[in-house]
PDB file of C-alpha atoms and ligand atoms in Angstrom:
ATOM      1  CA  MET A  10      -0.272   0.238   0.093  1.00  0.00           C
ATOM      2  CA  LEU A  11       1.189   3.711  -0.708  1.00  0.00           C
ATOM      3  CA  THR A  12       0.872   6.344   1.160  1.00  0.00           C
ATOM      4  CA  ASP A  13       1.347   9.879  -0.542  1.00  0.00           C
ATOM      5  CA  ILE A  14       3.451  12.054   1.983  1.00  0.00           C
ATOM      6  CA  SER A  15       3.289  15.263  -0.792  1.00  0.00           C
ATOM      7  CA  ASP A  16       1.791  17.279   1.223  1.00  0.00           C
ATOM      8  CA  VAL A  17       4.100  16.648   3.972  1.00  0.00           C
ATOM      9  CA  VAL A  18       7.261  17.721   1.525  1.00  0.00           C
ATOM     10  CA  PHE A  19       5.985  20.670  -0.115  1.00  0.00           C
ATOM     11  CA  CYS A  20       4.488  21.946   2.637  1.00  0.00           C
ATOM     12  CA  GLU A  21       7.012  23.939   5.683  1.00  0.00           C
ATOM     13  CA  ASN A  22       6.976  22.428   9.336  1.00  0.00           C
ATOM     14  CA  ARG A  23       3.941  20.128   8.121  1.00  0.00           C
ATOM     15  CA  GLU A  24       3.615  17.504  10.703  1.00  0.00           C
ATOM     16  CA  ARG A  25       1.641  14.721  10.429  1.00  0.00           C
ATOM     17  CA  THR A  26       0.390  11.613  11.842  1.00  0.00           C
ATOM     18  CA  GLU A  27      -0.869   8.251  10.280  1.00  0.00           C
ATOM     19  CA  GLN A  28      -2.312   4.951  11.364  1.00  0.00           C
ATOM     20  CA  ILE A  29      -0.974   2.477   8.402  1.00  0.00           C
ATOM     21  CA  PRO A  30      -1.753  -1.448   7.949  1.00  0.00           C
ATOM     22  CA  VAL A  31       0.874  -3.189   7.340  1.00  0.00           C
ATOM     23  CA  GLY A  32       0.251  -5.303   4.593  1.00  0.00           C
ATOM     24  CA  LEU A  33       3.071  -8.234   5.354  1.00  0.00           C
ATOM     25  CA  THR A  34       1.888 -11.245   6.140  1.00  0.00           C
ATOM     26  CA  SER A  35       5.105 -13.049   6.079  1.00  0.00           C
ATOM     27  CA  PHE A  36       8.778 -12.477   6.175  1.00  0.00           C
ATOM     28  CA  ASP A  37      10.658 -14.349   3.504  1.00  0.00           C
ATOM     29  CA  SER A  38      14.519 -13.264   3.754  1.00  0.00           C
ATOM     30  CA  ARG A  39      18.054 -15.727   3.226  1.00  0.00           C
ATOM     31  CA  LEU A  40      17.026 -17.075   6.522  1.00  0.00           C
ATOM     32  CA  GLY A  41      13.889 -18.415   5.472  1.00  0.00           C
ATOM     33  CA  THR A  42      10.081 -17.937   4.862  1.00  0.00           C
ATOM     34  CA  PHE A  43       8.348 -16.580   8.482  1.00  0.00           C
ATOM     35  CA  PRO A  44       4.785 -15.843   9.166  1.00  0.00           C
ATOM     36  CA  ILE A  45       3.398 -12.831  10.917  1.00  0.00           C
ATOM     37  CA  LEU A  46       0.812 -14.050  13.063  1.00  0.00           C
ATOM     38  CA  ASN A  47      -0.925 -10.369  13.830  1.00  0.00           C
ATOM     39  CA  ARG A  48      -1.954  -7.608  11.557  1.00  0.00           C
ATOM     40  CA  PRO A  49       0.397  -5.408  12.799  1.00  0.00           C
ATOM     41  CA  VAL A  50      -0.017  -1.551  12.253  1.00  0.00           C
ATOM     42  CA  ALA A  51       2.449   0.846  12.042  1.00  0.00           C
ATOM     43  CA  GLU A  52       1.955   4.801  13.360  1.00  0.00           C
ATOM     44  CA  PHE A  53       3.728   6.685  11.046  1.00  0.00           C
ATOM     45  CA  THR A  54       4.278  10.220  11.983  1.00  0.00           C
ATOM     46  CA  PHE A  55       5.598  12.220   8.572  1.00  0.00           C
ATOM     47  CA  GLU A  56       7.747  16.279   9.377  1.00  0.00           C
ATOM     48  CA  ASN A  57       8.820  18.315   7.701  1.00  0.00           C
ATOM     49  CA  ARG A  58      11.714  20.725   9.339  1.00  0.00           C
ATOM     50  CA  GLU A  59      12.216  23.758   7.526  1.00  0.00           C
ATOM     51  CA  ASN A  60      12.540  22.969   3.913  1.00  0.00           C
ATOM     52  CA  ARG A  61      15.707  20.957   5.057  1.00  0.00           C
ATOM     53  CA  LYS A  62      14.805  17.340   6.766  1.00  0.00           C
ATOM     54  CA  LEU A  63      11.984  15.562   5.836  1.00  0.00           C
ATOM     55  CA  LEU A  64      11.965  13.224   9.166  1.00  0.00           C
ATOM     56  CA  ILE A  65       9.775   9.618   8.895  1.00  0.00           C
ATOM     57  CA  HIS A  66       8.947   7.782  12.327  1.00  0.00           C
ATOM     58  CA  CYS A  67       7.932   4.788  12.490  1.00  0.00           C
ATOM     59  CA  VAL A  68       7.026   2.175  15.524  1.00  0.00           C
ATOM     60  CA  THR A  69       4.600  -0.947  15.438  1.00  0.00           C
ATOM     61  CA  ASP A  70       4.619  -4.019  16.543  1.00  0.00           C
ATOM     62  CA  VAL A  71       5.075  -7.545  14.254  1.00  0.00           C
ATOM     63  CA  ARG A  72       4.747 -10.910  15.829  1.00  0.00           C
ATOM     64  CA  VAL A  73       5.984 -13.639  13.931  1.00  0.00           C
ATOM     65  CA  ALA A  74       6.633 -17.725  13.976  1.00  0.00           C
ATOM     66  CA  VAL A  75      10.179 -18.068  14.443  1.00  0.00           C
ATOM     67  CA  PRO A  76      11.644 -21.537  15.188  1.00  0.00           C
ATOM     68  CA  CYS A  77      13.623 -22.551  18.069  1.00  0.00           C
ATOM     69  CA  GLY A  78      17.432 -22.298  17.923  1.00  0.00           C
ATOM     70  CA  ARG A  79      17.778 -25.809  18.737  1.00  0.00           C
ATOM     71  CA  CYS A  80      13.985 -28.316  18.442  1.00  0.00           C
ATOM     72  CA  LEU A  81      13.042 -25.794  15.481  1.00  0.00           C
ATOM     73  CA  THR A  82       9.387 -25.791  17.313  1.00  0.00           C
ATOM     74  CA  GLU A  83       7.719 -22.329  16.082  1.00  0.00           C
ATOM     75  CA  VAL A  84       7.705 -19.446  18.853  1.00  0.00           C
ATOM     76  CA  PRO A  85       5.551 -16.985  18.252  1.00  0.00           C
ATOM     77  CA  THR A  86       8.050 -13.631  18.602  1.00  0.00           C
ATOM     78  CA  ASP A  87       7.109 -10.083  19.027  1.00  0.00           C
ATOM     79  CA  ILE A  88       9.614  -7.274  17.319  1.00  0.00           C
ATOM     80  CA  HIS A  89       8.973  -3.916  18.555  1.00  0.00           C
ATOM     81  CA  LEU A  90       9.810  -1.550  15.403  1.00  0.00           C
ATOM     82  CA  VAL A  91      11.303   1.907  16.057  1.00  0.00           C
ATOM     83  CA  SER A  92      12.260   3.250  13.069  1.00  0.00           C
ATOM     84  CA  ASP A  93      13.601   7.130  12.432  1.00  0.00           C
ATOM     85  CA  ARG A  94      14.927   7.666   8.804  1.00  0.00           C
ATOM     86  CA  GLU A  95      15.766  11.656   8.402  1.00  0.00           C
ATOM     87  CA  LEU A  96      16.250  12.834   4.704  1.00  0.00           C
ATOM     88  CA  SER A  97      17.824  16.023   3.306  1.00  0.00           C
ATOM     89  CA  LEU A  98      15.406  18.116   1.778  1.00  0.00           C
ATOM     90  CA  GLU A  99      16.744  20.394  -1.264  1.00  0.00           C
ATOM     91  CA  GLU A 100      14.172  21.892  -3.711  1.00  0.00           C
ATOM     92  CA  GLY A 101      11.409  19.731  -2.973  1.00  0.00           C
ATOM     93  CA  THR A 102      13.829  16.596  -4.191  1.00  0.00           C
ATOM     94  CA  VAL A 103      15.952  13.961  -2.322  1.00  0.00           C
ATOM     95  CA  ARG A 104      19.533  14.615  -2.153  1.00  0.00           C
ATOM     96  CA  GLU A 105      21.252  12.271  -4.866  1.00  0.00           C
ATOM     97  CA  GLU A 106      23.457  10.307  -2.250  1.00  0.00           C
ATOM     98  CA  GLU A 107      20.688   8.668   0.151  1.00  0.00           C
ATOM     99  CA  MET A 108      18.648   7.662  -2.856  1.00  0.00           C
ATOM    100  CA  GLU A 109      20.249   3.952  -2.935  1.00  0.00           C
ATOM    101  CA  ASP A 110      18.996   3.272   0.668  1.00  0.00           C
ATOM    102  CA  ILE A 111      14.959   4.753   0.018  1.00  0.00           C
ATOM    103  CA  SER A 112      13.892   2.190  -1.828  1.00  0.00           C
ATOM    104  CA  TYR A 113      10.385   2.360   0.237  1.00  0.00           C
ATOM    105  CA  LEU A 114       9.604   5.595  -1.796  1.00  0.00           C
ATOM    106  CA  SER A 115       8.475   6.153  -5.111  1.00  0.00           C
ATOM    107  CA  GLY A 116       8.289   9.583  -6.225  1.00  0.00           C
ATOM    108  CA  TRP A 117       7.031  10.899  -2.822  1.00  0.00           C
ATOM    109  CA  ASN A 118       5.006   7.953  -1.706  1.00  0.00           C
ATOM    110  CA  LEU A 119       6.030   5.778   0.374  1.00  0.00           C
ATOM    111  CA  ASP A 120       5.679   1.892   0.605  1.00  0.00           C
ATOM    112  CA  ALA A 121       4.875   1.593   4.176  1.00  0.00           C
ATOM    113  CA  ASP A 122       5.437  -3.007   3.940  1.00  0.00           C
ATOM    114  CA  ARG A 123       8.982  -1.701   2.311  1.00  0.00           C
ATOM    115  CA  LEU A 124      10.228   0.511   5.056  1.00  0.00           C
ATOM    116  CA  ILE A 125       9.318  -1.892   7.652  1.00  0.00           C
ATOM    117  CA  TYR A 126      10.880  -5.236   6.045  1.00  0.00           C
ATOM    118  CA  GLY A 127      13.455  -3.282   6.204  1.00  0.00           C
ATOM    119  CA  GLU A 128      13.263  -2.831   9.394  1.00  0.00           C
ATOM    120  CA  LEU A 129      12.895  -6.144  10.545  1.00  0.00           C
ATOM    121  CA  LEU A 130      15.458  -6.913   8.482  1.00  0.00           C
ATOM    122  CA  MET A 131      17.937  -5.200  10.446  1.00  0.00           C
ATOM    123  CA  ASN A 132      16.344  -5.854  14.163  1.00  0.00           C
ATOM    124  CA  TRP A 133      16.515  -9.912  13.596  1.00  0.00           C
ATOM    125  CA  PRO A 134      16.422 -11.477  16.854  1.00  0.00           C
ATOM    126  CA  ALA A 135      19.681 -13.145  16.784  1.00  0.00           C
ATOM    127  CA  LYS A 136      18.563 -16.209  18.364  1.00  0.00           C
ATOM    128  CA  VAL A 137      14.804 -17.963  19.672  1.00  0.00           C
ATOM    129  CA  LEU A 138      14.287 -20.696  22.336  1.00  0.00           C
ATOM    130  CA  CYS A 139      11.102 -22.220  23.287  1.00  0.00           C
ATOM    131  CA  LYS A 140      12.455 -21.936  26.491  1.00  0.00           C
ATOM    132  CA  GLN A 141      15.904 -20.721  27.845  1.00  0.00           C
ATOM    133  CA  ASP A 142      16.390 -24.209  29.082  1.00  0.00           C
ATOM    134  CA  CYS A 143      14.941 -26.121  25.725  1.00  0.00           C
ATOM    135  CA  ARG A 144      16.590 -29.699  25.696  1.00  0.00           C
ATOM    136  CA  GLY A 145      16.807 -29.094  21.534  1.00  0.00           C
ATOM    137  CA  ILE A 146      16.241 -32.818  19.603  1.00  0.00           C
ATOM    138  CA  CYS A 147      18.532 -35.708  20.027  1.00  0.00           C
ATOM    139  CA  ARG A 148      21.272 -35.719  17.008  1.00  0.00           C
ATOM    140  CA  VAL A 149      19.934 -39.321  16.549  1.00  0.00           C
ATOM    141  CA  CYS A 150      16.898 -39.978  16.311  1.00  0.00           C
ATOM    142  CA  GLY A 151      15.703 -36.799  15.938  1.00  0.00           C
ATOM    143  CA  GLN A 152      13.159 -37.459  18.507  1.00  0.00           C
ATOM    144  CA  ASN A 153      12.382 -33.680  20.830  1.00  0.00           C
ATOM    145  CA  LEU A 154      14.327 -33.908  23.935  1.00  0.00           C
ATOM    146  CA  ASN A 155      11.290 -31.653  25.894  1.00  0.00           C
ATOM    147  CA  GLU A 156       9.100 -34.475  24.985  1.00  0.00           C
ATOM    148  CA  GLY A 157      11.013 -37.103  26.583  1.00  0.00           C
ATOM    149  CA  ASP A 158      14.417 -38.717  26.292  1.00  0.00           C
ATOM    150  CA  CYS A 159      15.005 -41.325  23.741  1.00  0.00           C
ATOM    151  CA  GLY A 160      17.172 -44.849  23.942  1.00  0.00           C
ATOM    152  CA  CYS A 161      20.233 -42.526  22.429  1.00  0.00           C
ATOM    153  CA  GLU A 162      20.969 -40.292  25.763  1.00  0.00           C
ATOM    154  CA  LYS A 163      24.111 -42.567  26.494  1.00  0.00           C
ATOM    155  CA  THR A 164      25.584 -41.081  23.029  1.00  0.00           C
ATOM    156  CA  GLU A 165      24.425 -37.606  23.378  1.00  0.00           C
ATOM    157  CA  ARG A 166      26.539 -38.025  27.533  1.00  0.00           C
ATOM    158  CA  ASP A 167      29.603 -39.071  25.746  1.00  0.00           C
ATOM    159  CA  PRO A 168      32.430 -36.210  26.091  1.00  0.00           C
ATOM    160  CA  ARG A 169      33.955 -36.663  23.170  1.00  0.00           C
ATOM    161  CA  MET A 170      30.330 -37.007  21.562  1.00  0.00           C
ATOM    162  CA  ALA A 171      29.436 -33.161  23.001  1.00  0.00           C
ATOM    163  CA  ALA A 172      32.947 -32.021  22.022  1.00  0.00           C
ATOM    164  CA  ILE A 173      32.250 -33.149  18.196  1.00  0.00           C
ATOM    165  CA  GLN A 174      28.370 -31.526  18.717  1.00  0.00           C
ATOM    166  CA  ASP A 175      29.861 -28.027  19.899  1.00  0.00           C
ATOM    167  CA  ILE A 176      31.927 -28.018  17.320  1.00  0.00           C
ATOM    168  CA  PHE A 177      28.865 -28.963  15.089  1.00  0.00           C
ATOM    169  CA  ASN A 178      27.123 -25.406  16.973  1.00  0.00           C
ATOM    170  CA  LYS A 179      29.795 -23.290  15.941  1.00  0.00           C
ATOM    171  CA  PHE A 180      29.585 -24.058  12.772  1.00  0.00           C
ATOM    172  CA  LYS A 181      25.440 -23.578  12.493  1.00  0.00           C
ATOM    173  CA  GLU A 182      26.107 -20.617  14.365  1.00  0.00           C
ATOM    174  CA  VAL A 183      28.362 -18.918  11.816  1.00  0.00           C
TER     175      VAL A 183
HETATM  176 ZN1   ZN B 218      13.023 -25.344  21.765  1.00  0.00          ZN
HETATM  177 ZN1   ZN B 219      17.821 -40.283  20.226  1.00  0.00          ZN
END
């Protein structure tokens, strides 16, 4: 959905707030596809500061299903986004060097979904766990160890295996 903000761009010191529904239903990146579980509404404030700066402020809360880093169970994860963008206005246009960063603007239409996608990318949680003491899955049989032990437990406790697993985990986190 595009929102026309030319009224702010062309009116000195005008400030306007608008609630914009977010149209994203999933977050797709090279990390995978993550369903968005809520219907976020973003509160945007647009401000023209003395015809020199255009400020775009945005706040929203997005709830995303992210797999637990150990057992892969989907965890509903709330991501609070606060974004502040500042663009230089020169004769009613944005300075050239800032253009590549503003794919969320087409002319003076704001693509809120695109801006929020970029914010999600920058604020993506590093590690999500279903619970702090999640026991993960057995690497031998694939059983979710939160649901009970499996017969492979002796192997898991073997210190040599543990060392190999540490290496495996480090590799995974890269
Ligand atoms: Zn887990
Ligand atoms: Zn097992």
